[in-house]
Amino acid sequence: LLMIEMQDVWKEYRNGTKAINGISVKIDQGEFVYVVGPSGAGKSTFIKLMYREERPTRGHIFVNGFNIGRLKDRKVPLLRRNIGVVFQDFKLLPKLTAYENVAFALEVINTPRRVIRKRVMDVLDWVGLADKAHMLPSQLSGGEQQRVAIARAIANNPSVIIADEPTGNLDPDTSWGIMKLFQRINDRGTTIVMATHNKEIVNTMRKRVIAIERGVIVRDEPKGLYGYED
Ligand code: ADP
Ligand code: ADP
Protein backbone atom coordinates (compact mmCIF):
# COMPACT_ATOMS: atom_id res chain seq x y z
CA LEU A 1 0.00 0.00 0.00
CA LEU A 2 1.38 3.37 -1.08
CA MET A 3 1.82 5.80 1.83
CA ILE A 4 3.83 8.70 0.38
CA GLU A 5 4.29 9.64 -3.26
CA MET A 6 6.08 12.60 -4.83
CA GLN A 7 5.61 13.24 -8.54
CA ASP A 8 8.24 15.52 -10.10
CA VAL A 9 8.41 17.81 -7.07
CA TRP A 10 10.31 21.10 -7.10
CA LYS A 11 10.81 23.59 -4.29
CA GLU A 12 12.24 27.04 -4.74
CA TYR A 13 12.22 29.24 -1.63
CA ARG A 14 11.07 32.82 -1.89
CA ASN A 15 14.66 34.08 -1.87
CA GLY A 16 15.36 32.06 -5.01
CA THR A 17 17.14 29.08 -3.40
CA LYS A 18 16.34 25.96 -5.38
CA ALA A 19 16.17 23.32 -2.62
CA ILE A 20 14.38 20.44 -4.42
CA ASN A 21 14.90 20.04 -8.16
CA GLY A 22 12.59 17.37 -9.56
CA ILE A 23 12.08 14.50 -7.12
CA SER A 24 9.80 11.53 -7.77
CA VAL A 25 9.62 8.83 -5.11
CA LYS A 26 7.24 6.25 -3.63
CA ILE A 27 7.23 5.02 -0.03
CA ASP A 28 5.00 2.13 0.99
CA GLN A 29 3.14 1.61 4.23
CA GLY A 30 5.41 0.02 6.82
CA GLU A 31 8.71 1.10 5.24
CA PHE A 32 11.60 2.49 7.28
CA VAL A 33 13.53 5.04 5.20
CA TYR A 34 16.71 6.94 6.03
CA VAL A 35 17.29 10.19 4.14
CA VAL A 36 21.00 11.04 3.93
CA GLY A 37 23.21 13.56 2.16
CA PRO A 38 25.52 16.52 2.77
CA SER A 39 24.41 19.61 4.72
CA GLY A 40 22.34 21.90 2.54
CA ALA A 41 21.46 19.07 0.12
CA GLY A 42 17.71 19.44 0.67
CA LYS A 43 16.93 16.70 3.23
CA SER A 44 14.95 18.93 5.59
CA THR A 45 13.04 20.52 2.74
CA PHE A 46 12.25 17.05 1.35
CA ILE A 47 10.68 15.94 4.62
CA LYS A 48 9.05 19.31 5.38
CA LEU A 49 7.18 18.88 2.11
CA MET A 50 5.83 15.55 3.44
CA TYR A 51 4.19 17.10 6.49
CA ARG A 52 3.12 20.21 4.63
CA GLU A 53 5.44 22.54 6.53
CA GLU A 54 6.45 23.71 3.04
CA ARG A 55 4.47 23.62 -0.19
CA PRO A 56 6.02 22.47 -3.48
CA THR A 57 6.61 25.08 -6.19
CA ARG A 58 5.75 22.39 -8.75
CA GLY A 59 4.65 18.75 -8.70
CA HIS A 60 2.34 16.65 -6.57
CA ILE A 61 2.71 15.10 -3.12
CA PHE A 62 0.34 12.48 -1.79
CA VAL A 63 0.40 11.32 1.83
CA ASN A 64 -2.04 8.61 2.82
CA GLY A 65 -4.23 9.58 -0.13
CA PHE A 66 -4.23 13.34 0.60
CA ASN A 67 -2.93 15.59 -2.16
CA ILE A 68 -1.09 17.72 0.37
CA GLY A 69 0.37 20.31 -1.98
CA ARG A 70 -3.17 21.46 -2.62
CA LEU A 71 -4.40 21.04 0.94
CA LYS A 72 -6.08 24.17 2.31
CA ASP A 73 -4.47 25.56 5.47
CA ARG A 74 -7.57 24.72 7.52
CA LYS A 75 -7.23 21.06 6.48
CA VAL A 76 -3.62 20.78 7.67
CA PRO A 77 -4.62 19.68 11.21
CA LEU A 78 -6.48 16.76 9.61
CA LEU A 79 -3.28 15.70 7.87
CA ARG A 80 -1.22 16.13 11.03
CA ARG A 81 -3.47 13.67 12.86
CA ASN A 82 -2.04 11.07 10.57
CA ILE A 83 1.60 12.19 10.73
CA GLY A 84 3.77 12.38 13.82
CA VAL A 85 6.82 14.64 13.58
CA VAL A 86 10.01 14.37 15.67
CA PHE A 87 12.73 17.06 15.62
CA GLN A 88 16.43 17.27 16.48
CA ASP A 89 15.74 19.90 19.17
CA PHE A 90 12.65 18.03 20.52
CA LYS A 91 10.39 21.13 20.38
CA LEU A 92 8.69 20.38 23.68
CA LEU A 93 6.73 23.19 25.33
CA PRO A 94 9.06 24.22 28.20
CA LYS A 95 6.39 25.24 30.71
CA LEU A 96 4.41 22.02 30.34
CA THR A 97 5.22 18.68 32.00
CA ALA A 98 5.95 15.56 29.97
CA TYR A 99 2.33 14.50 30.53
CA GLU A 100 0.97 17.89 29.45
CA ASN A 101 3.17 18.00 26.35
CA VAL A 102 1.70 14.71 25.15
CA ALA A 103 -1.84 15.60 26.26
CA PHE A 104 -1.65 18.92 24.40
CA ALA A 105 -1.21 17.10 21.08
CA LEU A 106 -4.47 15.23 21.77
CA GLU A 107 -6.37 18.26 23.10
CA VAL A 108 -5.80 20.25 19.92
CA ILE A 109 -7.59 17.54 17.96
CA ASN A 110 -10.48 17.47 20.46
CA THR A 111 -9.89 14.07 22.01
CA PRO A 112 -12.24 13.46 24.98
CA ARG A 113 -10.53 14.09 28.34
CA ARG A 114 -11.10 10.55 29.60
CA VAL A 115 -9.47 9.11 26.47
CA ILE A 116 -6.55 11.55 26.79
CA ARG A 117 -5.72 10.49 30.34
CA LYS A 118 -5.44 6.81 29.44
CA ARG A 119 -3.70 7.39 26.14
CA VAL A 120 -1.05 9.74 27.56
CA MET A 121 -0.11 7.34 30.33
CA ASP A 122 -0.07 4.42 27.84
CA VAL A 123 2.37 6.11 25.47
CA LEU A 124 4.59 7.51 28.26
CA ASP A 125 4.71 4.02 29.71
CA TRP A 126 5.53 2.62 26.27
CA VAL A 127 8.56 4.94 25.90
CA GLY A 128 9.64 4.11 29.47
CA LEU A 129 8.81 7.44 31.09
CA ALA A 130 5.63 6.79 33.08
CA ASP A 131 7.46 7.65 36.31
CA LYS A 132 8.57 11.05 34.93
CA ALA A 133 5.21 12.19 33.63
CA HIS A 134 5.11 15.15 36.04
CA MET A 135 8.57 16.48 35.13
CA LEU A 136 9.29 19.55 33.04
CA PRO A 137 11.50 19.18 29.94
CA SER A 138 14.30 21.07 31.74
CA GLN A 139 14.31 18.33 34.41
CA LEU A 140 14.83 15.59 31.83
CA SER A 141 17.95 14.45 29.95
CA GLY A 142 18.15 14.94 26.18
CA GLY A 143 17.29 11.30 25.55
CA GLU A 144 14.30 11.52 27.90
CA GLN A 145 13.09 14.69 26.21
CA GLN A 146 13.29 12.94 22.86
CA ARG A 147 11.27 10.04 24.30
CA VAL A 148 8.57 12.48 25.36
CA ALA A 149 8.61 13.95 21.85
CA ILE A 150 8.24 10.46 20.41
CA ALA A 151 5.38 9.69 22.81
CA ARG A 152 3.72 12.90 21.59
CA ALA A 153 4.29 11.88 17.96
CA ILE A 154 2.67 8.44 18.36
CA ALA A 155 -0.12 9.54 20.71
CA ASN A 156 -2.78 9.75 18.06
CA ASN A 157 -1.64 6.59 16.35
CA PRO A 158 -0.39 8.11 13.08
CA SER A 159 0.36 6.02 9.98
CA VAL A 160 3.59 7.94 9.35
CA ILE A 161 6.38 9.28 11.57
CA ILE A 162 8.66 11.90 10.05
CA ALA A 163 11.88 12.62 11.94
CA ASP A 164 14.48 15.30 11.17
CA GLU A 165 17.85 14.32 12.72
CA PRO A 166 16.22 12.92 15.89
CA THR A 167 19.57 11.80 17.32
CA GLY A 168 21.51 14.91 16.23
CA ASN A 169 21.78 16.28 19.80
CA LEU A 170 22.30 12.96 21.58
CA ASP A 171 25.35 10.90 22.52
CA PRO A 172 25.89 7.52 20.79
CA ASP A 173 24.38 5.31 23.52
CA THR A 174 21.30 7.49 23.87
CA SER A 175 20.97 7.64 20.08
CA TRP A 176 20.84 3.86 19.91
CA GLY A 177 18.07 3.79 22.53
CA ILE A 178 16.07 6.27 20.47
CA MET A 179 16.68 4.29 17.28
CA LYS A 180 15.44 1.08 18.96
CA LEU A 181 12.28 2.96 19.87
CA PHE A 182 11.75 3.95 16.21
CA GLN A 183 12.34 0.31 15.28
CA ARG A 184 9.61 -0.79 17.72
CA ILE A 185 7.24 1.79 16.27
CA ASN A 186 8.04 0.53 12.77
CA ASP A 187 7.51 -3.08 13.92
CA ARG A 188 3.89 -2.11 14.57
CA GLY A 189 3.48 -1.16 10.92
CA THR A 190 4.05 2.59 11.16
CA THR A 191 5.94 4.08 8.20
CA ILE A 192 9.11 5.96 9.23
CA VAL A 193 11.00 8.57 7.22
CA MET A 194 14.09 9.91 8.98
CA ALA A 195 16.72 12.40 7.88
CA THR A 196 19.97 11.56 9.64
CA HIS A 197 23.74 12.09 9.73
CA ASN A 198 24.23 9.07 11.98
CA LYS A 199 26.52 6.92 9.87
CA GLU A 200 26.96 4.12 12.40
CA ILE A 201 23.23 3.66 12.88
CA VAL A 202 22.41 3.74 9.16
CA ASN A 203 25.17 1.24 8.39
CA THR A 204 24.05 -1.11 11.16
CA MET A 205 20.27 -0.99 10.59
CA ARG A 206 20.41 -1.65 6.81
CA LYS A 207 17.11 -0.01 5.90
CA ARG A 208 16.10 1.72 2.70
CA VAL A 209 18.46 4.67 2.13
CA ILE A 210 17.57 7.66 -0.06
CA ALA A 211 20.54 9.97 -0.67
CA ILE A 212 19.87 13.56 -1.70
CA GLU A 213 22.42 15.95 -3.22
CA ARG A 214 21.66 19.40 -4.62
CA GLY A 215 17.95 18.71 -4.37
CA VAL A 216 17.79 15.48 -6.34
CA ILE A 217 17.84 11.79 -5.37
CA VAL A 218 21.26 10.41 -6.29
CA ARG A 219 20.81 6.97 -4.67
CA ASP A 220 17.87 4.86 -3.46
CA GLU A 221 18.73 1.42 -2.12
CA PRO A 222 16.59 -1.13 -0.24
CA LYS A 223 19.23 -2.17 2.33
CA GLY A 224 21.54 0.75 1.88
CA LEU A 225 24.59 2.20 3.54
CA TYR A 226 25.27 5.75 4.69
CA GLY A 227 27.83 6.32 1.96
CA TYR A 228 29.48 9.54 3.19
CA GLU A 229 32.56 10.08 5.32
CA ASP A 230 31.11 12.44 7.99
P1 ADP B 1 19.61 19.83 4.51
O1 ADP B 1 18.49 19.44 5.41
O2 ADP B 1 20.06 18.72 3.62
O3 ADP B 1 20.75 20.46 5.24
P2 ADP B 1 17.83 21.98 3.63
O4 ADP B 1 16.61 21.39 3.06
O5 ADP B 1 17.77 22.50 5.02
O6 ADP B 1 19.05 20.93 3.48
O7 ADP B 1 18.34 23.15 2.70
C1 ADP B 1 18.44 23.04 1.27
C2 ADP B 1 18.79 24.39 0.72
O8 ADP B 1 17.68 25.28 0.91
C3 ADP B 1 19.98 25.06 1.38
O9 ADP B 1 20.66 25.82 0.42
C4 ADP B 1 19.33 25.95 2.42
O10 ADP B 1 20.17 27.05 2.72
C5 ADP B 1 18.08 26.38 1.70
N1 ADP B 1 16.95 26.71 2.60
C6 ADP B 1 16.43 25.93 3.57
N2 ADP B 1 15.37 26.52 4.16
C7 ADP B 1 15.22 27.72 3.54
C8 ADP B 1 14.31 28.80 3.68
N3 ADP B 1 13.32 28.77 4.59
N4 ADP B 1 14.46 29.87 2.87
C9 ADP B 1 15.44 29.90 1.96
N5 ADP B 1 16.33 28.91 1.76
C10 ADP B 1 16.23 27.84 2.54
P1 ADP C 1 2.82 -3.40 21.95
O1 ADP C 1 3.47 -2.12 22.29
O2 ADP C 1 3.49 -4.56 22.62
O3 ADP C 1 2.65 -3.59 20.45
P2 ADP C 1 0.00 -2.75 22.13
O4 ADP C 1 -0.26 -3.03 20.70
O5 ADP C 1 -1.04 -3.19 23.14
O6 ADP C 1 1.37 -3.42 22.62
O7 ADP C 1 0.24 -1.20 22.30
C1 ADP C 1 0.48 -0.66 23.54
C2 ADP C 1 0.84 0.79 23.41
O8 ADP C 1 1.94 0.98 22.51
C3 ADP C 1 -0.17 1.69 22.81
O9 ADP C 1 -1.23 1.99 23.65
C4 ADP C 1 0.70 2.90 22.60
O10 ADP C 1 0.88 3.58 23.80
C5 ADP C 1 2.04 2.37 22.21
N1 ADP C 1 2.47 2.54 20.80
C6 ADP C 1 3.67 2.15 20.34
N2 ADP C 1 3.84 2.44 19.06
C7 ADP C 1 2.75 3.05 18.65
C8 ADP C 1 2.34 3.58 17.40
N3 ADP C 1 3.10 3.55 16.31
N4 ADP C 1 1.14 4.14 17.32
C9 ADP C 1 0.38 4.15 18.40
N5 ADP C 1 0.69 3.67 19.61
C10 ADP C 1 1.87 3.11 19.75
mmCIF file of C-alpha atoms and ligand atoms in Angstrom:
data_model
loop_
_atom_site.group_PDB
_atom_site.id
_atom_site.type_symbol
_atom_site.label_atom_id
_atom_site.label_comp_id
_atom_site.label_asym_id
_atom_site.label_seq_id
_atom_site.Cartn_x
_atom_site.Cartn_y
_atom_site.Cartn_z
ATOM 1 C CA LEU A 1 0.000 0.000 0.000
ATOM 2 C CA LEU A 2 1.377 3.371 -1.077
ATOM 3 C CA MET A 3 1.816 5.795 1.834
ATOM 4 C CA ILE A 4 3.831 8.698 0.380
ATOM 5 C CA GLU A 5 4.289 9.644 -3.260
ATOM 6 C CA MET A 6 6.084 12.600 -4.831
ATOM 7 C CA GLN A 7 5.608 13.240 -8.537
ATOM 8 C CA ASP A 8 8.238 15.518 -10.096
ATOM 9 C CA VAL A 9 8.413 17.806 -7.071
ATOM 10 C CA TRP A 10 10.314 21.101 -7.096
ATOM 11 C CA LYS A 11 10.812 23.588 -4.287
ATOM 12 C CA GLU A 12 12.239 27.042 -4.743
ATOM 13 C CA TYR A 13 12.224 29.238 -1.634
ATOM 14 C CA ARG A 14 11.067 32.818 -1.886
ATOM 15 C CA ASN A 15 14.656 34.083 -1.868
ATOM 16 C CA GLY A 16 15.358 32.064 -5.012
ATOM 17 C CA THR A 17 17.142 29.083 -3.398
ATOM 18 C CA LYS A 18 16.342 25.959 -5.380
ATOM 19 C CA ALA A 19 16.169 23.324 -2.621
ATOM 20 C CA ILE A 20 14.378 20.439 -4.421
ATOM 21 C CA ASN A 21 14.897 20.036 -8.162
ATOM 22 C CA GLY A 22 12.591 17.371 -9.558
ATOM 23 C CA ILE A 23 12.076 14.500 -7.121
ATOM 24 C CA SER A 24 9.805 11.526 -7.767
ATOM 25 C CA VAL A 25 9.617 8.830 -5.108
ATOM 26 C CA LYS A 26 7.239 6.255 -3.625
ATOM 27 C CA ILE A 27 7.234 5.019 -0.031
ATOM 28 C CA ASP A 28 4.996 2.128 0.989
ATOM 29 C CA GLN A 29 3.138 1.612 4.231
ATOM 30 C CA GLY A 30 5.410 0.024 6.815
ATOM 31 C CA GLU A 31 8.712 1.096 5.244
ATOM 32 C CA PHE A 32 11.601 2.492 7.280
ATOM 33 C CA VAL A 33 13.530 5.043 5.199
ATOM 34 C CA TYR A 34 16.711 6.945 6.032
ATOM 35 C CA VAL A 35 17.287 10.190 4.142
ATOM 36 C CA VAL A 36 20.996 11.042 3.930
ATOM 37 C CA GLY A 37 23.208 13.558 2.160
ATOM 38 C CA PRO A 38 25.523 16.521 2.769
ATOM 39 C CA SER A 39 24.409 19.608 4.720
ATOM 40 C CA GLY A 40 22.335 21.897 2.539
ATOM 41 C CA ALA A 41 21.460 19.065 0.124
ATOM 42 C CA GLY A 42 17.710 19.441 0.669
ATOM 43 C CA LYS A 43 16.929 16.703 3.226
ATOM 44 C CA SER A 44 14.954 18.934 5.590
ATOM 45 C CA THR A 45 13.042 20.517 2.740
ATOM 46 C CA PHE A 46 12.254 17.045 1.349
ATOM 47 C CA ILE A 47 10.685 15.939 4.616
ATOM 48 C CA LYS A 48 9.052 19.310 5.379
ATOM 49 C CA LEU A 49 7.178 18.879 2.110
ATOM 50 C CA MET A 50 5.832 15.550 3.439
ATOM 51 C CA TYR A 51 4.190 17.095 6.493
ATOM 52 C CA ARG A 52 3.123 20.206 4.627
ATOM 53 C CA GLU A 53 5.445 22.537 6.526
ATOM 54 C CA GLU A 54 6.448 23.707 3.039
ATOM 55 C CA ARG A 55 4.470 23.622 -0.194
ATOM 56 C CA PRO A 56 6.017 22.468 -3.478
ATOM 57 C CA THR A 57 6.610 25.076 -6.190
ATOM 58 C CA ARG A 58 5.748 22.395 -8.754
ATOM 59 C CA GLY A 59 4.651 18.752 -8.698
ATOM 60 C CA HIS A 60 2.336 16.652 -6.571
ATOM 61 C CA ILE A 61 2.709 15.102 -3.125
ATOM 62 C CA PHE A 62 0.336 12.475 -1.788
ATOM 63 C CA VAL A 63 0.402 11.319 1.827
ATOM 64 C CA ASN A 64 -2.043 8.610 2.818
ATOM 65 C CA GLY A 65 -4.234 9.579 -0.126
ATOM 66 C CA PHE A 66 -4.225 13.342 0.603
ATOM 67 C CA ASN A 67 -2.925 15.592 -2.161
ATOM 68 C CA ILE A 68 -1.094 17.715 0.370
ATOM 69 C CA GLY A 69 0.369 20.313 -1.979
ATOM 70 C CA ARG A 70 -3.173 21.456 -2.617
ATOM 71 C CA LEU A 71 -4.397 21.037 0.937
ATOM 72 C CA LYS A 72 -6.078 24.166 2.312
ATOM 73 C CA ASP A 73 -4.468 25.555 5.475
ATOM 74 C CA ARG A 74 -7.567 24.719 7.522
ATOM 75 C CA LYS A 75 -7.228 21.060 6.482
ATOM 76 C CA VAL A 76 -3.616 20.775 7.667
ATOM 77 C CA PRO A 77 -4.624 19.676 11.211
ATOM 78 C CA LEU A 78 -6.481 16.762 9.608
ATOM 79 C CA LEU A 79 -3.277 15.695 7.865
ATOM 80 C CA ARG A 80 -1.222 16.128 11.028
ATOM 81 C CA ARG A 81 -3.470 13.665 12.864
ATOM 82 C CA ASN A 82 -2.043 11.074 10.571
ATOM 83 C CA ILE A 83 1.602 12.192 10.728
ATOM 84 C CA GLY A 84 3.772 12.384 13.823
ATOM 85 C CA VAL A 85 6.822 14.644 13.584
ATOM 86 C CA VAL A 86 10.014 14.369 15.673
ATOM 87 C CA PHE A 87 12.731 17.060 15.616
ATOM 88 C CA GLN A 88 16.427 17.269 16.479
ATOM 89 C CA ASP A 89 15.741 19.896 19.170
ATOM 90 C CA PHE A 90 12.649 18.033 20.518
ATOM 91 C CA LYS A 91 10.389 21.126 20.377
ATOM 92 C CA LEU A 92 8.689 20.382 23.685
ATOM 93 C CA LEU A 93 6.731 23.186 25.332
ATOM 94 C CA PRO A 94 9.060 24.222 28.196
ATOM 95 C CA LYS A 95 6.391 25.235 30.708
ATOM 96 C CA LEU A 96 4.409 22.016 30.338
ATOM 97 C CA THR A 97 5.222 18.685 31.997
ATOM 98 C CA ALA A 98 5.949 15.555 29.968
ATOM 99 C CA TYR A 99 2.331 14.503 30.529
ATOM 100 C CA GLU A 100 0.973 17.891 29.455
ATOM 101 C CA ASN A 101 3.166 17.999 26.349
ATOM 102 C CA VAL A 102 1.704 14.711 25.145
ATOM 103 C CA ALA A 103 -1.837 15.596 26.259
ATOM 104 C CA PHE A 104 -1.647 18.917 24.397
ATOM 105 C CA ALA A 105 -1.215 17.097 21.084
ATOM 106 C CA LEU A 106 -4.472 15.234 21.774
ATOM 107 C CA GLU A 107 -6.368 18.256 23.104
ATOM 108 C CA VAL A 108 -5.796 20.245 19.920
ATOM 109 C CA ILE A 109 -7.586 17.541 17.964
ATOM 110 C CA ASN A 110 -10.479 17.473 20.458
ATOM 111 C CA THR A 111 -9.892 14.071 22.010
ATOM 112 C CA PRO A 112 -12.240 13.457 24.982
ATOM 113 C CA ARG A 113 -10.531 14.087 28.341
ATOM 114 C CA ARG A 114 -11.101 10.545 29.602
ATOM 115 C CA VAL A 115 -9.468 9.112 26.468
ATOM 116 C CA ILE A 116 -6.548 11.555 26.792
ATOM 117 C CA ARG A 117 -5.716 10.486 30.340
ATOM 118 C CA LYS A 118 -5.436 6.815 29.438
ATOM 119 C CA ARG A 119 -3.697 7.389 26.141
ATOM 120 C CA VAL A 120 -1.045 9.745 27.556
ATOM 121 C CA MET A 121 -0.108 7.345 30.329
ATOM 122 C CA ASP A 122 -0.074 4.423 27.837
ATOM 123 C CA VAL A 123 2.368 6.113 25.473
ATOM 124 C CA LEU A 124 4.590 7.510 28.259
ATOM 125 C CA ASP A 125 4.712 4.020 29.709
ATOM 126 C CA TRP A 126 5.532 2.622 26.272
ATOM 127 C CA VAL A 127 8.558 4.936 25.896
ATOM 128 C CA GLY A 128 9.643 4.110 29.472
ATOM 129 C CA LEU A 129 8.812 7.444 31.092
ATOM 130 C CA ALA A 130 5.626 6.794 33.082
ATOM 131 C CA ASP A 131 7.462 7.654 36.307
ATOM 132 C CA LYS A 132 8.573 11.045 34.933
ATOM 133 C CA ALA A 133 5.207 12.187 33.629
ATOM 134 C CA HIS A 134 5.111 15.147 36.036
ATOM 135 C CA MET A 135 8.572 16.476 35.132
ATOM 136 C CA LEU A 136 9.293 19.553 33.039
ATOM 137 C CA PRO A 137 11.503 19.182 29.941
ATOM 138 C CA SER A 138 14.299 21.065 31.742
ATOM 139 C CA GLN A 139 14.309 18.333 34.411
ATOM 140 C CA LEU A 140 14.828 15.587 31.832
ATOM 141 C CA SER A 141 17.947 14.454 29.951
ATOM 142 C CA GLY A 142 18.148 14.943 26.182
ATOM 143 C CA GLY A 143 17.288 11.302 25.555
ATOM 144 C CA GLU A 144 14.302 11.519 27.902
ATOM 145 C CA GLN A 145 13.089 14.691 26.209
ATOM 146 C CA GLN A 146 13.286 12.942 22.857
ATOM 147 C CA ARG A 147 11.271 10.036 24.299
ATOM 148 C CA VAL A 148 8.573 12.484 25.356
ATOM 149 C CA ALA A 149 8.611 13.954 21.848
ATOM 150 C CA ILE A 150 8.242 10.456 20.408
ATOM 151 C CA ALA A 151 5.378 9.695 22.806
ATOM 152 C CA ARG A 152 3.716 12.896 21.589
ATOM 153 C CA ALA A 153 4.289 11.880 17.963
ATOM 154 C CA ILE A 154 2.668 8.437 18.358
ATOM 155 C CA ALA A 155 -0.120 9.538 20.712
ATOM 156 C CA ASN A 156 -2.784 9.749 18.059
ATOM 157 C CA ASN A 157 -1.639 6.591 16.354
ATOM 158 C CA PRO A 158 -0.389 8.107 13.076
ATOM 159 C CA SER A 159 0.357 6.017 9.978
ATOM 160 C CA VAL A 160 3.590 7.936 9.346
ATOM 161 C CA ILE A 161 6.377 9.275 11.571
ATOM 162 C CA ILE A 162 8.664 11.896 10.047
ATOM 163 C CA ALA A 163 11.884 12.622 11.939
ATOM 164 C CA ASP A 164 14.484 15.300 11.170
ATOM 165 C CA GLU A 165 17.846 14.317 12.724
ATOM 166 C CA PRO A 166 16.222 12.923 15.888
ATOM 167 C CA THR A 167 19.571 11.800 17.316
ATOM 168 C CA GLY A 168 21.505 14.906 16.231
ATOM 169 C CA ASN A 169 21.777 16.277 19.795
ATOM 170 C CA LEU A 170 22.301 12.956 21.578
ATOM 171 C CA ASP A 171 25.353 10.901 22.524
ATOM 172 C CA PRO A 172 25.887 7.518 20.786
ATOM 173 C CA ASP A 173 24.375 5.309 23.522
ATOM 174 C CA THR A 174 21.304 7.489 23.873
ATOM 175 C CA SER A 175 20.972 7.639 20.079
ATOM 176 C CA TRP A 176 20.842 3.863 19.914
ATOM 177 C CA GLY A 177 18.066 3.794 22.526
ATOM 178 C CA ILE A 178 16.074 6.274 20.469
ATOM 179 C CA MET A 179 16.677 4.293 17.283
ATOM 180 C CA LYS A 180 15.443 1.082 18.962
ATOM 181 C CA LEU A 181 12.278 2.959 19.868
ATOM 182 C CA PHE A 182 11.751 3.949 16.215
ATOM 183 C CA GLN A 183 12.339 0.310 15.279
ATOM 184 C CA ARG A 184 9.609 -0.793 17.724
ATOM 185 C CA ILE A 185 7.241 1.786 16.270
ATOM 186 C CA ASN A 186 8.041 0.532 12.768
ATOM 187 C CA ASP A 187 7.511 -3.081 13.922
ATOM 188 C CA ARG A 188 3.890 -2.109 14.570
ATOM 189 C CA GLY A 189 3.482 -1.164 10.918
ATOM 190 C CA THR A 190 4.046 2.586 11.156
ATOM 191 C CA THR A 191 5.941 4.077 8.205
ATOM 192 C CA ILE A 192 9.108 5.961 9.232
ATOM 193 C CA VAL A 193 10.999 8.567 7.221
ATOM 194 C CA MET A 194 14.092 9.907 8.980
ATOM 195 C CA ALA A 195 16.725 12.397 7.879
ATOM 196 C CA THR A 196 19.973 11.559 9.645
ATOM 197 C CA HIS A 197 23.740 12.095 9.734
ATOM 198 C CA ASN A 198 24.233 9.074 11.984
ATOM 199 C CA LYS A 199 26.523 6.925 9.866
ATOM 200 C CA GLU A 200 26.959 4.121 12.395
ATOM 201 C CA ILE A 201 23.230 3.662 12.883
ATOM 202 C CA VAL A 202 22.405 3.738 9.156
ATOM 203 C CA ASN A 203 25.170 1.244 8.386
ATOM 204 C CA THR A 204 24.047 -1.106 11.162
ATOM 205 C CA MET A 205 20.273 -0.993 10.593
ATOM 206 C CA ARG A 206 20.410 -1.650 6.812
ATOM 207 C CA LYS A 207 17.107 -0.006 5.905
ATOM 208 C CA ARG A 208 16.104 1.720 2.697
ATOM 209 C CA VAL A 209 18.456 4.674 2.129
ATOM 210 C CA ILE A 210 17.566 7.661 -0.056
ATOM 211 C CA ALA A 211 20.544 9.971 -0.670
ATOM 212 C CA ILE A 212 19.866 13.558 -1.705
ATOM 213 C CA GLU A 213 22.423 15.955 -3.223
ATOM 214 C CA ARG A 214 21.663 19.396 -4.624
ATOM 215 C CA GLY A 215 17.945 18.712 -4.369
ATOM 216 C CA VAL A 216 17.793 15.477 -6.341
ATOM 217 C CA ILE A 217 17.835 11.786 -5.373
ATOM 218 C CA VAL A 218 21.261 10.405 -6.285
ATOM 219 C CA ARG A 219 20.806 6.971 -4.669
ATOM 220 C CA ASP A 220 17.869 4.864 -3.456
ATOM 221 C CA GLU A 221 18.734 1.423 -2.120
ATOM 222 C CA PRO A 222 16.591 -1.130 -0.240
ATOM 223 C CA LYS A 223 19.225 -2.172 2.332
ATOM 224 C CA GLY A 224 21.542 0.750 1.883
ATOM 225 C CA LEU A 225 24.589 2.196 3.544
ATOM 226 C CA TYR A 226 25.274 5.753 4.690
ATOM 227 C CA GLY A 227 27.825 6.324 1.958
ATOM 228 C CA TYR A 228 29.482 9.536 3.189
ATOM 229 C CA GLU A 229 32.565 10.075 5.325
ATOM 230 C CA ASP A 230 31.113 12.437 7.994
HETATM 231 P P1 ADP B 1 19.607 19.828 4.510
HETATM 232 O O1 ADP B 1 18.492 19.437 5.409
HETATM 233 O O2 ADP B 1 20.058 18.716 3.620
HETATM 234 O O3 ADP B 1 20.752 20.458 5.236
HETATM 235 P P2 ADP B 1 17.835 21.978 3.635
HETATM 236 O O4 ADP B 1 16.610 21.387 3.056
HETATM 237 O O5 ADP B 1 17.773 22.498 5.021
HETATM 238 O O6 ADP B 1 19.055 20.930 3.482
HETATM 239 O O7 ADP B 1 18.338 23.154 2.705
HETATM 240 C C1 ADP B 1 18.443 23.038 1.274
HETATM 241 C C2 ADP B 1 18.787 24.393 0.717
HETATM 242 O O8 ADP B 1 17.682 25.279 0.912
HETATM 243 C C3 ADP B 1 19.984 25.057 1.379
HETATM 244 O O9 ADP B 1 20.658 25.825 0.415
HETATM 245 C C4 ADP B 1 19.330 25.947 2.418
HETATM 246 O O10 ADP B 1 20.169 27.051 2.718
HETATM 247 C C5 ADP B 1 18.076 26.382 1.704
HETATM 248 N N1 ADP B 1 16.947 26.707 2.600
HETATM 249 C C6 ADP B 1 16.433 25.925 3.573
HETATM 250 N N2 ADP B 1 15.370 26.516 4.165
HETATM 251 C C7 ADP B 1 15.220 27.718 3.542
HETATM 252 C C8 ADP B 1 14.311 28.805 3.684
HETATM 253 N N3 ADP B 1 13.318 28.768 4.588
HETATM 254 N N4 ADP B 1 14.456 29.871 2.867
HETATM 255 C C9 ADP B 1 15.443 29.902 1.959
HETATM 256 N N5 ADP B 1 16.334 28.914 1.756
HETATM 257 C C10 ADP B 1 16.226 27.836 2.538
HETATM 258 P P1 ADP B 2 2.817 -3.401 21.945
HETATM 259 O O1 ADP B 2 3.469 -2.115 22.295
HETATM 260 O O2 ADP B 2 3.495 -4.560 22.621
HETATM 261 O O3 ADP B 2 2.651 -3.586 20.454
HETATM 262 P P2 ADP B 2 -0.001 -2.751 22.133
HETATM 263 O O4 ADP B 2 -0.264 -3.032 20.704
HETATM 264 O O5 ADP B 2 -1.043 -3.188 23.136
HETATM 265 O O6 ADP B 2 1.370 -3.418 22.616
HETATM 266 O O7 ADP B 2 0.241 -1.199 22.300
HETATM 267 C C1 ADP B 2 0.485 -0.657 23.544
HETATM 268 C C2 ADP B 2 0.836 0.791 23.408
HETATM 269 O O8 ADP B 2 1.940 0.975 22.510
HETATM 270 C C3 ADP B 2 -0.168 1.694 22.815
HETATM 271 O O9 ADP B 2 -1.233 1.986 23.652
HETATM 272 C C4 ADP B 2 0.699 2.902 22.599
HETATM 273 O O10 ADP B 2 0.878 3.583 23.805
HETATM 274 C C5 ADP B 2 2.036 2.367 22.213
HETATM 275 N N1 ADP B 2 2.473 2.545 20.803
HETATM 276 C C6 ADP B 2 3.669 2.148 20.340
HETATM 277 N N2 ADP B 2 3.840 2.441 19.057
HETATM 278 C C7 ADP B 2 2.754 3.050 18.647
HETATM 279 C C8 ADP B 2 2.337 3.580 17.400
HETATM 280 N N3 ADP B 2 3.105 3.549 16.306
HETATM 281 N N4 ADP B 2 1.140 4.137 17.319
HETATM 282 C C9 ADP B 2 0.380 4.153 18.403
HETATM 283 N N5 ADP B 2 0.686 3.671 19.611
HETATM 284 C C10 ADP B 2 1.866 3.106 19.751
#
